[in-house]
Amino acid sequence: MAPPVLSTVVPQQGARTGGTPVTLTGSGFGGATAVRFGTTPAASFTVVSATRIDAVTPPGNGTVHVTVSTAGGTSTQPVTFTYVTAALPSVTSVTPDRGPAAGGTPVTLTGSGFGGATAVRFGTTPAASFTVVSATRIDAVTPAGSPGPVAVTVTTPGGTSVPQAPQSYFYYLAQPALSDLSPGAGPAAGGTPVTLTGSGFAGATAVRFGTTPAASFTVVSATRIDAVAPAGSPGPVAVTVTTPGGTSNSLTYTWVSAAVLSDAVPAAGPTSGGTIVTLTGSGLTLTGTVAFGGDSAAFTVVSDTLVTAVSPPGAAGTVAVTVTTPGGTSNGVPYTYVPPPDI
C-alpha cells in the first residue's frame, strides 16, 4: 500500500492557541490513523473521504509541516501550516438578526479582527457566501437552518470568535402557515372582514389577496390575523401571509359581484303567501337569503341565473324582492301581495 499524498491545507495559517478548523485534500486518506502539525497530533480529525480530511489544529508556533499517516505510511509532501500571533475576531452585532429558515437573508456582521477571515458560520453551517468589507465589517448570506437561534462566528488566522448572546446570534424563523380563512368570499368592492388562522404569524409584514395588499390587517396572535379584504376583480384569488420567516402557503378567497335580478314570475300572489316565485337574473349561485320586503323566504338555487322562492305571508301591496350573496344585496324586483276578495 502506497503512503498518502497531501496536496493542500486550507487555511494555511491560524492562531498559536490552536482550534482552527482546516481542510486537508489529497489522496489515499482511507483509514488514516494520524494527522500531525509538526510533531503534534491534530486536536481532532475526521476522514471525510479518501481525498479529504477535516481537522482542528493543536496549539503551536511558527511554520510546521502537516502530515497524514495511514497503514501505507506517512505523507512526505512539503505542505505547511503557519501559526500566527493575532487577536481573536469578535462579532458584536448581526443585522438583521432574524430571517427565514430557508436561508438567503443578507446580513451585516460588525465587530473587530475580521481581516483575512477564512470562514463565517451560522451554528456549524458555513455562510452561503461572505465578503470581508473591512476589519470591522463582513457582509454574508445566511445558509438554510432549523427554526431557532444559532451563534454566528468568524474564523481568521487569529482563531474563531467566541459567541456572545444575544449580539452575535441569528434567529431562524419558521415559515408561516395558513390553515383557514373565514369567510371565503366577499364583494368585489372589498371591505369584508376576514379572519385568517394558522401558525407563525408573529411579526407579519404583509397580507395579500393575490398581489393586492389587504386594506388593513391586525396580528391578533401567532395563530390569528384579522384582515379586511381589498377591492378586486370577480373570481378566486390566493391569500398569503408574509413574515420575516417567509411567505405562507395560499388559501383561496373569492371576490363576488353583486347579484342582479331581472324578473319575478309570477309578480303577484295572495297575502297568505305560499306562492312559488321564479327569480331570474345573474350571479345567483351563492345566494344566501331571499327577501320579500323585509321578510325572509324559503328558496332553492337552481343555477347562476335562476332561483325559486316561496313567498312568505305579507301585507297587501307591492314589495321589493331581493337576493343577498357574498357579493352584497341585489337590486329589487316588484312583487305584489293581493288581498282576498271581499264577500
Short mmCIF file of C-alpha atoms in Angstrom, two decimals, residues 3-315:
data_model
loop_
_atom_site.label_atom_id
_atom_site.label_comp_id
_atom_site.label_asym_id
_atom_site.label_seq_id
_atom_site.Cartn_x
_atom_site.Cartn_y
_atom_site.Cartn_z
CA PRO A 3 1.65 6.22 1.56
CA PRO A 4 -0.98 9.00 1.37
CA VAL A 5 -0.40 12.13 -0.70
CA LEU A 6 -1.18 15.50 0.91
CA SER A 7 -1.81 18.32 -1.59
CA THR A 8 -3.30 21.28 0.34
CA VAL A 9 -4.24 22.57 3.77
CA VAL A 10 -6.89 25.32 3.87
CA PRO A 11 -6.48 27.71 5.57
CA GLN A 12 -2.69 27.68 5.73
CA GLN A 13 -2.41 29.70 8.92
CA GLY A 14 -4.14 30.10 12.24
CA ALA A 15 -3.85 31.06 15.88
CA ARG A 16 -0.99 29.86 18.06
CA THR A 17 -3.60 28.75 20.57
CA GLY A 18 -4.88 26.17 18.08
CA GLY A 19 -8.55 25.45 17.38
CA THR A 20 -8.50 26.45 13.70
CA PRO A 21 -10.70 24.20 11.50
CA VAL A 22 -8.74 23.15 8.40
CA THR A 23 -9.46 21.01 5.36
CA LEU A 24 -6.78 18.65 4.02
CA THR A 25 -7.03 17.44 0.43
CA GLY A 26 -5.02 14.80 -1.41
CA SER A 27 -5.35 11.05 -1.95
CA GLY A 28 -5.02 7.76 -0.11
CA PHE A 29 -6.60 9.08 3.11
CA GLY A 30 -8.73 5.98 3.70
CA GLY A 31 -8.13 4.54 7.17
CA ALA A 32 -5.95 7.49 8.26
CA THR A 33 -4.58 6.91 11.73
CA ALA A 34 -3.00 10.30 12.44
CA VAL A 35 -2.80 13.92 11.32
CA ARG A 36 0.13 15.90 12.70
CA PHE A 37 1.12 19.54 12.72
CA GLY A 38 4.86 19.24 13.08
CA THR A 39 5.16 16.53 15.71
CA THR A 40 1.92 17.42 17.46
CA PRO A 41 -1.26 15.42 16.72
CA ALA A 42 -4.28 17.37 15.46
CA ALA A 43 -6.74 18.30 18.19
CA SER A 44 -9.20 16.19 16.21
CA PHE A 45 -9.75 14.97 12.67
CA THR A 46 -12.40 13.30 10.55
CA VAL A 47 -11.76 11.30 7.39
CA VAL A 48 -14.48 12.62 5.10
CA SER A 49 -13.31 10.61 2.10
CA ALA A 50 -10.20 9.12 0.55
CA THR A 51 -9.36 12.63 -0.71
CA ARG A 52 -10.44 14.84 2.21
CA ILE A 53 -9.84 15.14 5.92
CA ASP A 54 -11.32 17.81 8.21
CA ALA A 55 -9.07 18.58 11.17
CA VAL A 56 -8.67 21.05 14.03
CA THR A 57 -5.23 22.46 14.72
CA PRO A 58 -3.44 21.90 18.03
CA PRO A 59 -1.52 24.78 19.69
CA GLY A 60 1.83 25.55 18.06
CA ASN A 61 4.44 28.07 16.94
CA GLY A 62 5.97 29.14 13.64
CA THR A 63 5.65 27.18 10.41
CA VAL A 64 5.26 23.41 10.64
CA HIS A 65 4.86 20.55 8.19
CA VAL A 66 1.47 18.84 8.09
CA THR A 67 1.41 15.09 7.59
CA VAL A 68 -1.16 12.34 7.26
CA SER A 69 -0.44 8.77 8.33
CA THR A 70 -2.19 5.60 7.18
CA ALA A 71 -1.29 1.91 7.15
CA GLY A 72 0.64 2.65 3.96
CA GLY A 73 2.94 5.17 5.63
CA THR A 74 3.16 8.93 6.20
CA SER A 75 2.83 11.68 3.58
CA THR A 76 6.07 13.44 2.64
CA GLN A 77 4.88 16.41 0.60
CA PRO A 78 6.09 19.86 1.82
CA VAL A 79 2.68 21.15 2.89
CA THR A 80 2.91 23.64 5.75
CA PHE A 81 0.76 25.45 8.28
CA THR A 82 1.86 28.71 9.91
CA TYR A 83 0.94 29.71 13.45
CA VAL A 84 0.47 33.47 13.77
CA THR A 85 0.03 35.84 16.67
CA ALA A 86 -3.27 37.66 16.18
CA ALA A 87 -6.19 38.72 18.29
CA LEU A 88 -9.35 36.65 18.11
CA PRO A 89 -12.05 38.20 15.93
CA SER A 90 -15.14 39.45 17.72
CA VAL A 91 -18.73 39.68 16.42
CA THR A 92 -20.65 42.46 18.18
CA SER A 93 -23.80 42.62 16.03
CA VAL A 94 -25.70 40.76 13.32
CA THR A 95 -28.11 42.89 11.25
CA PRO A 96 -30.79 41.81 10.63
CA ASP A 97 -30.70 39.25 13.40
CA ARG A 98 -33.55 37.06 12.09
CA GLY A 99 -34.79 35.58 8.85
CA PRO A 100 -36.39 32.54 7.21
CA ALA A 101 -35.17 29.03 7.93
CA ALA A 102 -34.85 28.61 4.15
CA GLY A 103 -31.79 30.88 4.29
CA GLY A 104 -30.85 33.54 1.76
CA THR A 105 -31.02 36.52 4.14
CA PRO A 106 -28.29 39.15 3.52
CA VAL A 107 -26.79 40.13 6.89
CA THR A 108 -24.08 42.53 8.02
CA LEU A 109 -21.67 41.42 10.75
CA THR A 110 -19.88 44.14 12.68
CA GLY A 111 -17.08 43.70 15.17
CA SER A 112 -13.29 43.59 15.03
CA GLY A 113 -10.39 41.49 13.76
CA PHE A 114 -12.12 40.39 10.56
CA GLY A 115 -9.07 40.86 8.34
CA GLY A 116 -8.21 37.70 6.42
CA ALA A 117 -11.39 35.90 7.55
CA THR A 118 -11.49 32.36 6.19
CA ALA A 119 -14.95 31.31 7.37
CA VAL A 120 -18.28 32.62 8.62
CA ARG A 121 -20.55 30.07 10.23
CA PHE A 122 -24.16 30.09 11.37
CA GLY A 123 -24.06 27.45 14.05
CA THR A 124 -21.94 24.76 12.38
CA THR A 125 -23.08 25.62 8.83
CA PRO A 126 -20.90 27.81 6.60
CA ALA A 127 -22.48 31.01 5.29
CA ALA A 128 -23.90 30.69 1.78
CA SER A 129 -21.39 33.42 0.89
CA PHE A 130 -19.48 36.22 2.60
CA THR A 131 -17.38 39.25 1.73
CA VAL A 132 -14.85 40.88 4.07
CA VAL A 133 -15.62 44.57 3.61
CA SER A 134 -13.16 45.74 6.28
CA ALA A 135 -11.56 44.66 9.53
CA THR A 136 -14.83 45.62 11.25
CA ARG A 137 -17.46 44.51 8.72
CA ILE A 138 -18.44 41.35 6.85
CA ASP A 139 -21.42 41.03 4.52
CA ALA A 140 -22.78 37.48 4.48
CA VAL A 141 -25.76 35.49 3.23
CA THR A 142 -27.38 33.03 5.63
CA PRO A 143 -27.47 29.32 4.79
CA ALA A 144 -30.58 27.24 5.42
CA GLY A 145 -31.16 26.27 9.05
CA SER A 146 -33.67 24.98 11.56
CA PRO A 147 -36.02 27.35 13.41
CA GLY A 148 -34.31 28.78 16.50
CA PRO A 149 -31.19 30.75 17.46
CA VAL A 150 -27.67 29.95 16.24
CA ALA A 151 -24.33 31.53 17.09
CA VAL A 152 -22.64 33.43 14.28
CA THR A 153 -18.84 33.04 14.29
CA VAL A 154 -15.98 34.38 12.21
CA THR A 155 -12.73 32.46 11.73
CA THR A 156 -9.48 34.25 10.86
CA PRO A 157 -5.83 33.28 11.18
CA GLY A 158 -6.16 34.54 14.74
CA GLY A 159 -8.81 31.95 15.58
CA THR A 160 -12.57 31.78 15.84
CA SER A 161 -14.73 34.38 17.57
CA VAL A 162 -16.41 33.47 20.85
CA PRO A 163 -20.24 33.73 20.62
CA GLN A 164 -21.78 36.43 22.78
CA ALA A 165 -25.52 36.29 23.47
CA PRO A 166 -27.56 37.90 22.13
CA GLN A 167 -25.47 40.21 19.95
CA SER A 168 -23.76 37.51 17.87
CA TYR A 169 -26.79 35.28 17.35
CA PHE A 170 -29.10 34.89 14.37
CA TYR A 171 -32.67 33.62 14.79
CA TYR A 172 -34.10 31.32 12.15
CA LEU A 173 -37.86 31.75 11.88
CA ALA A 174 -40.38 29.14 10.81
CA GLN A 175 -42.34 29.87 7.64
CA PRO A 176 -45.92 30.98 8.41
CA ALA A 177 -48.70 28.51 7.55
CA LEU A 178 -52.34 29.24 6.74
CA SER A 179 -54.97 26.68 7.73
CA ASP A 180 -58.24 28.59 7.31
CA LEU A 181 -59.81 31.89 6.30
CA SER A 182 -63.35 32.93 7.02
CA PRO A 183 -65.42 33.97 5.20
CA GLY A 184 -64.02 32.59 1.99
CA ALA A 185 -65.81 35.08 -0.26
CA GLY A 186 -66.93 38.69 -0.33
CA PRO A 187 -67.95 41.53 -2.62
CA ALA A 188 -65.55 42.63 -5.34
CA ALA A 189 -65.85 46.13 -3.87
CA GLY A 190 -63.81 44.91 -0.89
CA GLY A 191 -64.33 45.81 2.76
CA THR A 192 -65.12 42.29 4.03
CA PRO A 193 -63.58 41.45 7.45
CA VAL A 194 -61.70 38.15 7.04
CA THR A 195 -60.20 36.06 9.87
CA LEU A 196 -57.03 34.11 8.99
CA THR A 197 -55.93 31.23 11.22
CA GLY A 198 -52.74 29.19 11.13
CA SER A 199 -49.28 29.46 12.71
CA GLY A 200 -46.12 31.57 12.65
CA PHE A 201 -47.95 34.89 12.21
CA ALA A 202 -45.85 36.85 14.73
CA GLY A 203 -44.25 39.88 13.13
CA ALA A 204 -46.34 39.60 9.94
CA THR A 205 -45.38 42.31 7.48
CA ALA A 206 -48.00 41.71 4.77
CA VAL A 207 -51.29 40.01 3.98
CA ARG A 208 -52.04 39.83 0.29
CA PHE A 209 -55.09 38.92 -1.76
CA GLY A 210 -53.37 37.89 -4.96
CA THR A 211 -50.87 40.69 -5.49
CA THR A 212 -53.06 43.26 -3.72
CA PRO A 213 -52.31 44.14 -0.08
CA ALA A 214 -55.16 43.76 2.40
CA ALA A 215 -56.98 47.03 3.04
CA SER A 216 -55.76 46.57 6.64
CA PHE A 217 -54.75 43.78 8.99
CA THR A 218 -54.10 43.20 12.68
CA VAL A 219 -51.93 40.42 14.09
CA VAL A 220 -54.09 39.20 16.97
CA SER A 221 -51.72 36.37 17.90
CA ALA A 222 -49.21 33.97 16.36
CA THR A 223 -52.19 31.92 15.14
CA ARG A 224 -54.69 34.61 14.08
CA ILE A 225 -54.80 37.67 11.85
CA ASP A 226 -57.87 39.86 11.32
CA ALA A 227 -57.77 41.43 7.86
CA VAL A 228 -60.02 43.50 5.63
CA ALA A 229 -60.29 42.38 2.02
CA PRO A 230 -59.31 44.94 -0.62
CA ALA A 231 -61.28 45.52 -3.81
CA GLY A 232 -60.62 43.14 -6.69
CA SER A 233 -61.91 41.60 -9.88
CA PRO A 234 -64.62 38.93 -9.55
CA GLY A 235 -63.14 35.45 -9.20
CA PRO A 236 -60.84 33.41 -6.96
CA VAL A 237 -57.55 34.77 -5.62
CA ALA A 238 -54.72 33.34 -3.47
CA VAL A 239 -54.38 34.79 0.05
CA THR A 240 -50.93 34.71 1.67
CA VAL A 241 -49.22 35.97 4.84
CA THR A 242 -45.62 37.23 4.84
CA THR A 243 -43.42 37.40 7.95
CA PRO A 244 -39.65 37.62 8.49
CA GLY A 245 -39.83 33.81 8.27
CA GLY A 246 -41.05 33.91 4.66
CA THR A 247 -44.38 33.71 2.82
CA SER A 248 -47.06 31.18 3.72
CA ASN A 249 -48.93 28.70 1.62
CA SER A 250 -52.03 30.16 0.00
CA LEU A 251 -55.76 29.73 0.58
CA THR A 252 -58.48 30.77 -1.84
CA TYR A 253 -60.72 33.80 -1.37
CA THR A 254 -63.37 34.62 -3.98
CA TRP A 255 -64.36 38.12 -4.99
CA VAL A 256 -68.05 38.04 -5.93
CA SER A 257 -70.09 40.52 -7.97
CA ALA A 258 -73.42 41.60 -6.52
CA ALA A 259 -76.32 39.53 -7.88
CA VAL A 260 -78.64 41.19 -10.40
CA LEU A 261 -82.35 40.35 -10.58
CA SER A 262 -84.28 40.90 -13.81
CA ASP A 263 -87.69 39.38 -13.15
CA ALA A 264 -90.03 37.63 -10.70
CA VAL A 265 -92.70 35.27 -12.10
CA PRO A 266 -95.46 35.38 -11.10
CA ALA A 267 -95.22 39.00 -9.99
CA ALA A 268 -98.19 38.74 -7.62
CA GLY A 269 -99.75 36.36 -5.12
CA PRO A 270 -102.02 36.15 -2.09
CA THR A 271 -101.21 37.85 1.20
CA SER A 272 -101.26 34.40 2.82
CA GLY A 273 -98.01 33.57 0.97
CA GLY A 274 -97.06 30.13 -0.35
CA THR A 275 -96.66 31.18 -3.96
CA ILE A 276 -93.73 29.62 -5.81
CA VAL A 277 -91.92 32.54 -7.48
CA THR A 278 -89.18 32.11 -10.08
CA LEU A 279 -86.46 34.75 -9.87
CA THR A 280 -84.19 35.24 -12.88
CA GLY A 281 -81.02 37.27 -13.14
CA SER A 282 -77.27 36.71 -12.80
CA GLY A 283 -74.75 35.93 -10.08
CA LEU A 284 -77.27 33.87 -8.11
CA THR A 285 -75.11 30.77 -7.40
CA LEU A 286 -74.04 31.87 -3.91
CA THR A 287 -77.44 33.18 -2.82
CA GLY A 288 -77.63 33.19 0.96
CA THR A 289 -81.03 34.84 1.53
CA VAL A 290 -84.12 35.82 -0.44
CA ALA A 291 -86.33 38.56 0.98
CA PHE A 292 -89.81 39.81 0.10
CA GLY A 293 -89.65 43.29 1.54
CA GLY A 294 -88.18 42.65 4.97
CA ASP A 295 -89.38 39.06 5.23
CA SER A 296 -87.14 36.07 4.50
CA ALA A 297 -88.34 33.40 2.13
CA ALA A 298 -87.52 29.73 1.62
CA PHE A 299 -85.61 29.27 -1.65
CA THR A 300 -83.71 26.88 -3.90
CA VAL A 301 -80.77 27.84 -6.11
CA VAL A 302 -81.32 26.20 -9.49
CA SER A 303 -78.47 27.84 -11.38
CA ASP A 304 -76.44 31.03 -11.56
CA THR A 305 -79.40 32.63 -13.36
CA LEU A 306 -82.37 31.02 -11.61
CA VAL A 307 -83.68 30.81 -8.04
CA THR A 308 -87.11 29.57 -6.96
CA ALA A 309 -88.60 31.03 -3.79
CA VAL A 310 -91.76 30.58 -1.76
CA SER A 311 -93.41 33.87 -0.89
CA PRO A 312 -93.91 34.41 2.86
CA PRO A 313 -97.16 35.96 4.16
CA GLY A 314 -97.29 39.71 3.68
CA ALA A 315 -99.49 42.76 3.84
#
